[in-house]
Short mmCIF file of C-alpha atoms and ligand atoms in Angstrom, two decimals:
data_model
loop_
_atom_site.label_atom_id
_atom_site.label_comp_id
_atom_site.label_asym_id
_atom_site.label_seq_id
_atom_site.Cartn_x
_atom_site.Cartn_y
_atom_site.Cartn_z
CA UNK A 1 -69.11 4.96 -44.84
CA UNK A 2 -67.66 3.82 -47.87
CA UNK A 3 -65.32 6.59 -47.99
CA UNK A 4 -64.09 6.21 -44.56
CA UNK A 5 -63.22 3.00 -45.41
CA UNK A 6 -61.02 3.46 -48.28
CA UNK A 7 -59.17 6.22 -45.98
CA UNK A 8 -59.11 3.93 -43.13
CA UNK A 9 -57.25 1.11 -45.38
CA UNK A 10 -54.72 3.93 -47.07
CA UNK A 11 -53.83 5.04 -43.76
CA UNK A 12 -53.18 1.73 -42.87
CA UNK A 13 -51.43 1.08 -45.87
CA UNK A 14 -49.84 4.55 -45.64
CA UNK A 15 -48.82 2.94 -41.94
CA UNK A 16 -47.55 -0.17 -43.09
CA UNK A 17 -45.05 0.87 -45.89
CA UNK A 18 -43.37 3.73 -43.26
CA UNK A 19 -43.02 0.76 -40.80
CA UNK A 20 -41.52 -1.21 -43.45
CA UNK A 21 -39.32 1.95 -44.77
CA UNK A 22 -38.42 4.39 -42.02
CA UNK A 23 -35.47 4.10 -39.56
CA UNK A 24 -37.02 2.32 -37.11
CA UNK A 25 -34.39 2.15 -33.78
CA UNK A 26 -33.65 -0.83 -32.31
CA UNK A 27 -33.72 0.95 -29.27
CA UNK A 28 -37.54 1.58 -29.19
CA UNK A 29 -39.04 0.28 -26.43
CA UNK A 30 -42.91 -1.12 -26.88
CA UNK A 31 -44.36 2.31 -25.35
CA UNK A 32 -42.65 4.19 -27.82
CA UNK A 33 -44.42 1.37 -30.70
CA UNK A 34 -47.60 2.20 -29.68
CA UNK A 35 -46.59 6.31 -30.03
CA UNK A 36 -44.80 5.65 -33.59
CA UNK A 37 -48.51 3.44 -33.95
CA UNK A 38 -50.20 6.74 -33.46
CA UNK A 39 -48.81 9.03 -35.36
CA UNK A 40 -46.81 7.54 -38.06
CA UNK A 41 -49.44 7.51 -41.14
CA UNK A 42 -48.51 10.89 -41.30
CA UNK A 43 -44.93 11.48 -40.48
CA UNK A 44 -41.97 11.18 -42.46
CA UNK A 45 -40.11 9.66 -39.91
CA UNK A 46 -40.14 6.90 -37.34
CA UNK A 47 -39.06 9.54 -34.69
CA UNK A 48 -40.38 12.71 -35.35
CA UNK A 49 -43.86 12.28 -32.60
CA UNK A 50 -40.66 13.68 -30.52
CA UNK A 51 -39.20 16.06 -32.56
CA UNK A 52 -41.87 17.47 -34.92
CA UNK A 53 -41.73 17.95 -38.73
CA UNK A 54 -39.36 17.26 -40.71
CA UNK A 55 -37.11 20.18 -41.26
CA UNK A 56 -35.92 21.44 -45.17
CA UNK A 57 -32.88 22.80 -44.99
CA UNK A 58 -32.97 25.53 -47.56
CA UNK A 59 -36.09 27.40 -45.55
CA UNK A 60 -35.07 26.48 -42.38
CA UNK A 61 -35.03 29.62 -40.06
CA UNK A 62 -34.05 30.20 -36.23
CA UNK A 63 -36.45 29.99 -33.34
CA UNK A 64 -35.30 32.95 -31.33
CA UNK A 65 -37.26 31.29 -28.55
CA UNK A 66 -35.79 28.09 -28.23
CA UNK A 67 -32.25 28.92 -30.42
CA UNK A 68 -33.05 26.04 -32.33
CA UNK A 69 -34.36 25.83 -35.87
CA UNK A 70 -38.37 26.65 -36.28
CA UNK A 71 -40.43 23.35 -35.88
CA UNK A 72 -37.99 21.54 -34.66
CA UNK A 73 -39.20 20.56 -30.74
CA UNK A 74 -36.65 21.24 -27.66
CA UNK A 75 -37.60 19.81 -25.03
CA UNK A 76 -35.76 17.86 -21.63
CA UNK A 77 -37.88 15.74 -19.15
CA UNK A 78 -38.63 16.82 -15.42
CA UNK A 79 -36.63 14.07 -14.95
CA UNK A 80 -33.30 14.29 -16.18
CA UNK A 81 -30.50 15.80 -13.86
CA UNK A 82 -29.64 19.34 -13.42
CA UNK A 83 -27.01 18.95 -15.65
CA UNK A 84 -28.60 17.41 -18.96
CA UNK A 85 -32.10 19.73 -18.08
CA UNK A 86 -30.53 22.84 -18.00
CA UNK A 87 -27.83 22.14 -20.69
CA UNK A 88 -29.02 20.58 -23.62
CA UNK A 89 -31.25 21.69 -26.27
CA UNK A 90 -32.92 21.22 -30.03
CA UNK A 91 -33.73 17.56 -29.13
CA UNK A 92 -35.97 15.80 -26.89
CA UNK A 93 -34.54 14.28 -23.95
CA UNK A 94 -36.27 11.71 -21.26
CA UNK A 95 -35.80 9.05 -18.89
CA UNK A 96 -36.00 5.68 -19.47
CA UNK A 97 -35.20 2.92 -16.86
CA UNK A 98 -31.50 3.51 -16.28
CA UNK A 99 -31.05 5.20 -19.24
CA UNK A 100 -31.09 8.37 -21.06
CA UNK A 101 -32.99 8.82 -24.20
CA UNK A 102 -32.21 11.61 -26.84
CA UNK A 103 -34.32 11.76 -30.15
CA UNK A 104 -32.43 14.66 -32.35
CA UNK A 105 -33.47 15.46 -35.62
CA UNK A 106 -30.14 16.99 -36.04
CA UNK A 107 -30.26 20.17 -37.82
CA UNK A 108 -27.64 23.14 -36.45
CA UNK A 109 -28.85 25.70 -34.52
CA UNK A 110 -25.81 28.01 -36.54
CA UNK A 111 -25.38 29.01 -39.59
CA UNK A 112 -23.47 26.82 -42.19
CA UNK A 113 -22.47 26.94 -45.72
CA UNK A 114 -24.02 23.60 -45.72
CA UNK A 115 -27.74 24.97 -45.61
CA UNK A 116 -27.10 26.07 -49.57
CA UNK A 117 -27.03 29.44 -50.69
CA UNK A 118 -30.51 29.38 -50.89
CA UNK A 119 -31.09 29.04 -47.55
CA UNK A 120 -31.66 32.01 -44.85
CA UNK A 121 -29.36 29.28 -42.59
CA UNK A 122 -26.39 29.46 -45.26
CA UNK A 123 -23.18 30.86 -44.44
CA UNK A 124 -20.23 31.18 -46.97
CA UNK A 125 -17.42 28.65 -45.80
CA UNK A 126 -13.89 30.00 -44.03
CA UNK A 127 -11.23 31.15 -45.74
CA UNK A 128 -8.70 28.22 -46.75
CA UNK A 129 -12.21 25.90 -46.59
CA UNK A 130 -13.63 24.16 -49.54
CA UNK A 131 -16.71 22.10 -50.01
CA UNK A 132 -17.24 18.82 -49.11
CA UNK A 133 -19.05 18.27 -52.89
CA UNK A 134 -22.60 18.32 -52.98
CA UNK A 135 -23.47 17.03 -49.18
CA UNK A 136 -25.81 19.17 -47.86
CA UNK A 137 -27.72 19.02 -44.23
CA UNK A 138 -30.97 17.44 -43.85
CA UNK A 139 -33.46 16.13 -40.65
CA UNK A 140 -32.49 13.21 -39.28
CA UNK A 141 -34.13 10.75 -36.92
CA UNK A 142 -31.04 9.82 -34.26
CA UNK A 143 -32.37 7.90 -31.28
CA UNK A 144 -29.72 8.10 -28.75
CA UNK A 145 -30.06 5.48 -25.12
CA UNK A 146 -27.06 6.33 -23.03
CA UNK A 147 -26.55 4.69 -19.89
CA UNK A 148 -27.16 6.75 -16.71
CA UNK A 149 -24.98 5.54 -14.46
CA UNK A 150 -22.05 5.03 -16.44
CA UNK A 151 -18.71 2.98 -15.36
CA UNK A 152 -15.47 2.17 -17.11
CA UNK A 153 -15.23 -0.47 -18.91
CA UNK A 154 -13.00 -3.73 -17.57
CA UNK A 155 -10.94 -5.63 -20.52
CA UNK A 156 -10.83 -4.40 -23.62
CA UNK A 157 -12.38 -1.14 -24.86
CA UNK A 158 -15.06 -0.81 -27.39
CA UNK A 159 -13.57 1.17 -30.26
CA UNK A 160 -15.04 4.05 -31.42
CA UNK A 161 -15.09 3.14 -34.76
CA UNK A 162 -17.23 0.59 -34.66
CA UNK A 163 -19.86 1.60 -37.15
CA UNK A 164 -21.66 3.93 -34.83
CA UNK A 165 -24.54 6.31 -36.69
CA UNK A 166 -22.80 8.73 -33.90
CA UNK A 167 -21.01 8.49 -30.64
CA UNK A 168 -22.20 11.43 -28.66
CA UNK A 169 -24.92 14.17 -28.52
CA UNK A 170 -24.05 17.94 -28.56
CA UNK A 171 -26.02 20.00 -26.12
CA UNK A 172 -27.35 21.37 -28.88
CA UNK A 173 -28.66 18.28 -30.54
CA UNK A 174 -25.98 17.00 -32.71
CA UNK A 175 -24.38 14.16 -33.78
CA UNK A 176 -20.49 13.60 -32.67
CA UNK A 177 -18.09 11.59 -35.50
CA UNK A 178 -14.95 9.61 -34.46
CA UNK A 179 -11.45 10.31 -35.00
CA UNK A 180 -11.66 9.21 -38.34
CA UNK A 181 -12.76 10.56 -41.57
CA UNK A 182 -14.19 8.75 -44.63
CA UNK A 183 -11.89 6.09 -46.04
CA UNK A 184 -9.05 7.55 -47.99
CA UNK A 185 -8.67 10.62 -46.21
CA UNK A 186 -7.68 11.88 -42.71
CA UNK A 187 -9.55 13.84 -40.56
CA UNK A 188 -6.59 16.97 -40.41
CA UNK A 189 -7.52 16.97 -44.07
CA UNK A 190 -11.20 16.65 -44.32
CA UNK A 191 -11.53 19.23 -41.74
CA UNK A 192 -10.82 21.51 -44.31
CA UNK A 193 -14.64 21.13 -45.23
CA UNK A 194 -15.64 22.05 -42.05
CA UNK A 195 -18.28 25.11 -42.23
CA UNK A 196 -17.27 27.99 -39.83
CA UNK A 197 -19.03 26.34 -36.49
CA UNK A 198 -16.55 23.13 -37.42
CA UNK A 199 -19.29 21.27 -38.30
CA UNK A 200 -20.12 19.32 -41.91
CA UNK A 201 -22.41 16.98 -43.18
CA UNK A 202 -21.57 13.69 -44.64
CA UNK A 203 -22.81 12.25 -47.96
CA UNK A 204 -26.69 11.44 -46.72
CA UNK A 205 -27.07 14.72 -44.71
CA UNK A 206 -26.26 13.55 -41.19
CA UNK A 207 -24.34 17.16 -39.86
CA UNK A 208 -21.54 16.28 -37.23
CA UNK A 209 -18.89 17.74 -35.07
CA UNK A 210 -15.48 15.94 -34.98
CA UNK A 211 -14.67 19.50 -33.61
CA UNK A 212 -15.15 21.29 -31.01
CA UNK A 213 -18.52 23.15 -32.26
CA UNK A 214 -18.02 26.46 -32.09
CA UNK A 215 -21.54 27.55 -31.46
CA UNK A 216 -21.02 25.82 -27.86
CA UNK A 217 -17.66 26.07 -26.96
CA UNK A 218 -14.49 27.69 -28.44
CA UNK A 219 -11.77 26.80 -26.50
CA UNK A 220 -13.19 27.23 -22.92
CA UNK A 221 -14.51 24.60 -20.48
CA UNK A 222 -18.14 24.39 -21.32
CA UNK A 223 -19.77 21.47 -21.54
CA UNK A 224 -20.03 20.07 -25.10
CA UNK A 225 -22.25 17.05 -24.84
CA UNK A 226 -22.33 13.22 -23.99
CA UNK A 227 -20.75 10.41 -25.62
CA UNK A 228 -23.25 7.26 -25.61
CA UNK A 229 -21.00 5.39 -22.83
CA UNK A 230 -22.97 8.48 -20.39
CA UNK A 231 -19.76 10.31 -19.68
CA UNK A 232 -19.65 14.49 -20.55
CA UNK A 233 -17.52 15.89 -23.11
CA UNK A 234 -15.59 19.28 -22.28
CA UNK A 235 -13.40 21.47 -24.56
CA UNK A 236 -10.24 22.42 -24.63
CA UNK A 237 -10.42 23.50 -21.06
CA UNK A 238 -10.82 22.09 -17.70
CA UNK A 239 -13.03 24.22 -14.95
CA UNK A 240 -13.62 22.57 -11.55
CA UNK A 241 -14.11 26.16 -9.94
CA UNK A 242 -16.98 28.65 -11.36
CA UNK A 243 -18.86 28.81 -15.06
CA UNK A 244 -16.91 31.85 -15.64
CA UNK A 245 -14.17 31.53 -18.47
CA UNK A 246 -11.45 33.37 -16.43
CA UNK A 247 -10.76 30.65 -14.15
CA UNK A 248 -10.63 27.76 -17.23
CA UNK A 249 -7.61 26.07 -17.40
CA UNK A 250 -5.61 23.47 -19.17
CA UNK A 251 -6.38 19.67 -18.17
CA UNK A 252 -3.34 18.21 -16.43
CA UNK A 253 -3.32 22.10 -14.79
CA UNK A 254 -6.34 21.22 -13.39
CA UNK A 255 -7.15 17.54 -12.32
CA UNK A 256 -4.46 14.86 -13.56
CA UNK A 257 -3.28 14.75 -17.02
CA UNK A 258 -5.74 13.33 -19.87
CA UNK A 259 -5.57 9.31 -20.91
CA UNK A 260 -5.04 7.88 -24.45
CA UNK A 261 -8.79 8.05 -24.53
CA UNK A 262 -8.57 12.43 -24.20
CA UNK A 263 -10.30 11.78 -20.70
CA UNK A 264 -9.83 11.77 -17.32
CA UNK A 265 -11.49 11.58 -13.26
CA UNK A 266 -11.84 15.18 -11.93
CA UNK A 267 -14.08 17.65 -10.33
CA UNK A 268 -16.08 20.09 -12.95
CA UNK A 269 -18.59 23.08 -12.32
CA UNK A 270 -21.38 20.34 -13.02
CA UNK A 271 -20.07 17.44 -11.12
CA UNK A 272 -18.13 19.29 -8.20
CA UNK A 273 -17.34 15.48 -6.39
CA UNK A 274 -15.79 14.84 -9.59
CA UNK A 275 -16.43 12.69 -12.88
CA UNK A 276 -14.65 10.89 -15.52
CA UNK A 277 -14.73 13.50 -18.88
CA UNK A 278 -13.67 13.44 -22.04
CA UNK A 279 -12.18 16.68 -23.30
CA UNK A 280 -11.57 18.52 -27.00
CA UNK A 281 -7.79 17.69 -27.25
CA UNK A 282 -5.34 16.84 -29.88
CA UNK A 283 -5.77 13.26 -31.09
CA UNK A 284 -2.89 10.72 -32.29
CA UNK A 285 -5.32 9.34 -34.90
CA UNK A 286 -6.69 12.26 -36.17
CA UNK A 287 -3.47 14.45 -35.66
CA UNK A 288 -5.96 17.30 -35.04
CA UNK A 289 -7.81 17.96 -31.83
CA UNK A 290 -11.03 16.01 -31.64
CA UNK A 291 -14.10 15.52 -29.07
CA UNK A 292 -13.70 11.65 -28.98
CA UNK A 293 -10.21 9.27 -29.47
CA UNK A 294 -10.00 5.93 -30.86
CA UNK A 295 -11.67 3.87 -27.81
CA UNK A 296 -14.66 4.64 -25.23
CA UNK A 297 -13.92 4.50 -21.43
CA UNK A 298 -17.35 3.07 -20.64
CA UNK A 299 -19.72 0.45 -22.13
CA UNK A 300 -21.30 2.33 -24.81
CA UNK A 301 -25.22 2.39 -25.17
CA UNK A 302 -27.12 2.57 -28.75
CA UNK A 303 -27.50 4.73 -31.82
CA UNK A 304 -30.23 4.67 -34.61
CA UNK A 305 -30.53 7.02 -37.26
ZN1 ZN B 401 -17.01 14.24 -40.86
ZN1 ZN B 402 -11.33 17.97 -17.22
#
């Protein structure tokens, strides 16, 4: 009795000092309280009752049955369209009221120099490519709640810049940086630290793509993921005919020419009456191509890492 006691008060202490510590999202909603309630005396993080333990980077290995790093949980609700369902993976995706929710913990599902050499993951960088110092990738706890019926934005645009934790999802789970790069540098420069899937983590472990991620698309017209305003980001290419790569072709070619924000309104294997998109295109900020420009199109949702 006495015993049970002292283990019921640690755990609530336990309880109390994650609550007080973790990254708890704004964007919670109460049913999600009770769930972080549950489970979070013995979790590391406020989010991981959706995306299981937390993942060490230098023993991480591959689930050849989800393509996603082992222990990490991929999973999509009944819910969600066709096109997030049967796209996205390594991140736990759901419905709520008229909005999507993603919790990522945001490791790569590819290799990356990034992992450490000690790591099964690790990959030595490009040639040209050096190393972004000592960052090196670790689990994170993004909470993404994107609207699901997006619309453009009237009046001025929200920048993209805006101190965002990220502005888009991959569909496979990670985080999407701006245009810009930390301050001092520019992006055409720090991309020279990107591991060979384009991808690099910044200085508390939080792996992005600026780039086109190579693991997903390499200069076709797949889909790459969704910025938090709820529209899709292509590559390079535009495709409003079949999934096949022969028939991508270059936007402007195919629907009209992109806007300042590297988007525009046309038809796409996934949305064949047509959608607003953003595409993988060269970016006046940046002066390198980049998934995302300076400004969203739509009202943007929320972020917590
Ligand atoms: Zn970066
Ligand atoms: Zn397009």
């Amino acid at each position: 009795m006495e015993r049970k006691q002292i283990l019921a008060t640690t755990s609530l202490l336990v309880l109390f000092v994650l609550l007080l510590t973790n990254c708890k999202p704004k964007s919670d909603s109460d049913e999600d309280t009770l769930l972080l309630l549950a489970v979070a005396a013995s979790r590391i993080c406020a989010n991981s009752a959706y995306t299981g333990t937390t993942v060490v980077a230098s023993t991480a290995t591959l689930d050849t049955n989800t393509d996603c790093i082992t222990g990490m949980t991929s999973s999509m609700s009944a819910d969600l369209p066709a096109w997030i369902r049967n796209n996205f993976k390594c991140a736990v995706g759901s419905v709520s009221g008229s909005n999507y929710v993603f919790r990522s913990q945001n490791i790569p599902n590819n290799k990356s120099y990034y992992f450490g050499t000690t790591s099964p993951r690790y990959e030595a960088l490009g040639s040209g490519q050096k190393s972004a110092g000592n960052n090196q990738i670790s689990s994170q706890c993004f909470v993404y709640t994107i609207p699901s019926s997006p619309s453009p934005k009237s009046g001025s645009l929200t920048g993209t810049q805006s101190g965002y934790a990220s502005v888009g999802i991959t569909v496979n789970g990670l985080a999407i940086f701006n245009n810009a790069a930390a301050p001092g540098d520019t992006l055409a420069t720090e991309a020279q630290t990107f591991d060979q899937y384009n991808g690099h983590p910044q200085s508390s472990g939080v792996y992005h793509h600026h780039s086109q991620p190579i693991n997903v698309s390499n200069n076709t017209a797949d889909l790459i993921g969704v910025l938090i305003d709820g529209y899709p980001v292509y590559g390079l290419k535009c495709d409003n005919g079949t999934a096949a790569i022969g028939d991508d072709n270059t936007p402007g070619t195919v629907g009209p020419a992109l806007d300042s924000n590297h988007g525009h309104t046309a038809a796409t294997v996934l949305f064949p009456s047509g959608i607003y998109h953003y595409h993988y295109a060269l970016d006046a900020t940046a002066t390198i191509n980049t998934l995302i420009g300076s400004y969203f199109h739509g009202t943007p949702g929320t972020v917590s890492n």
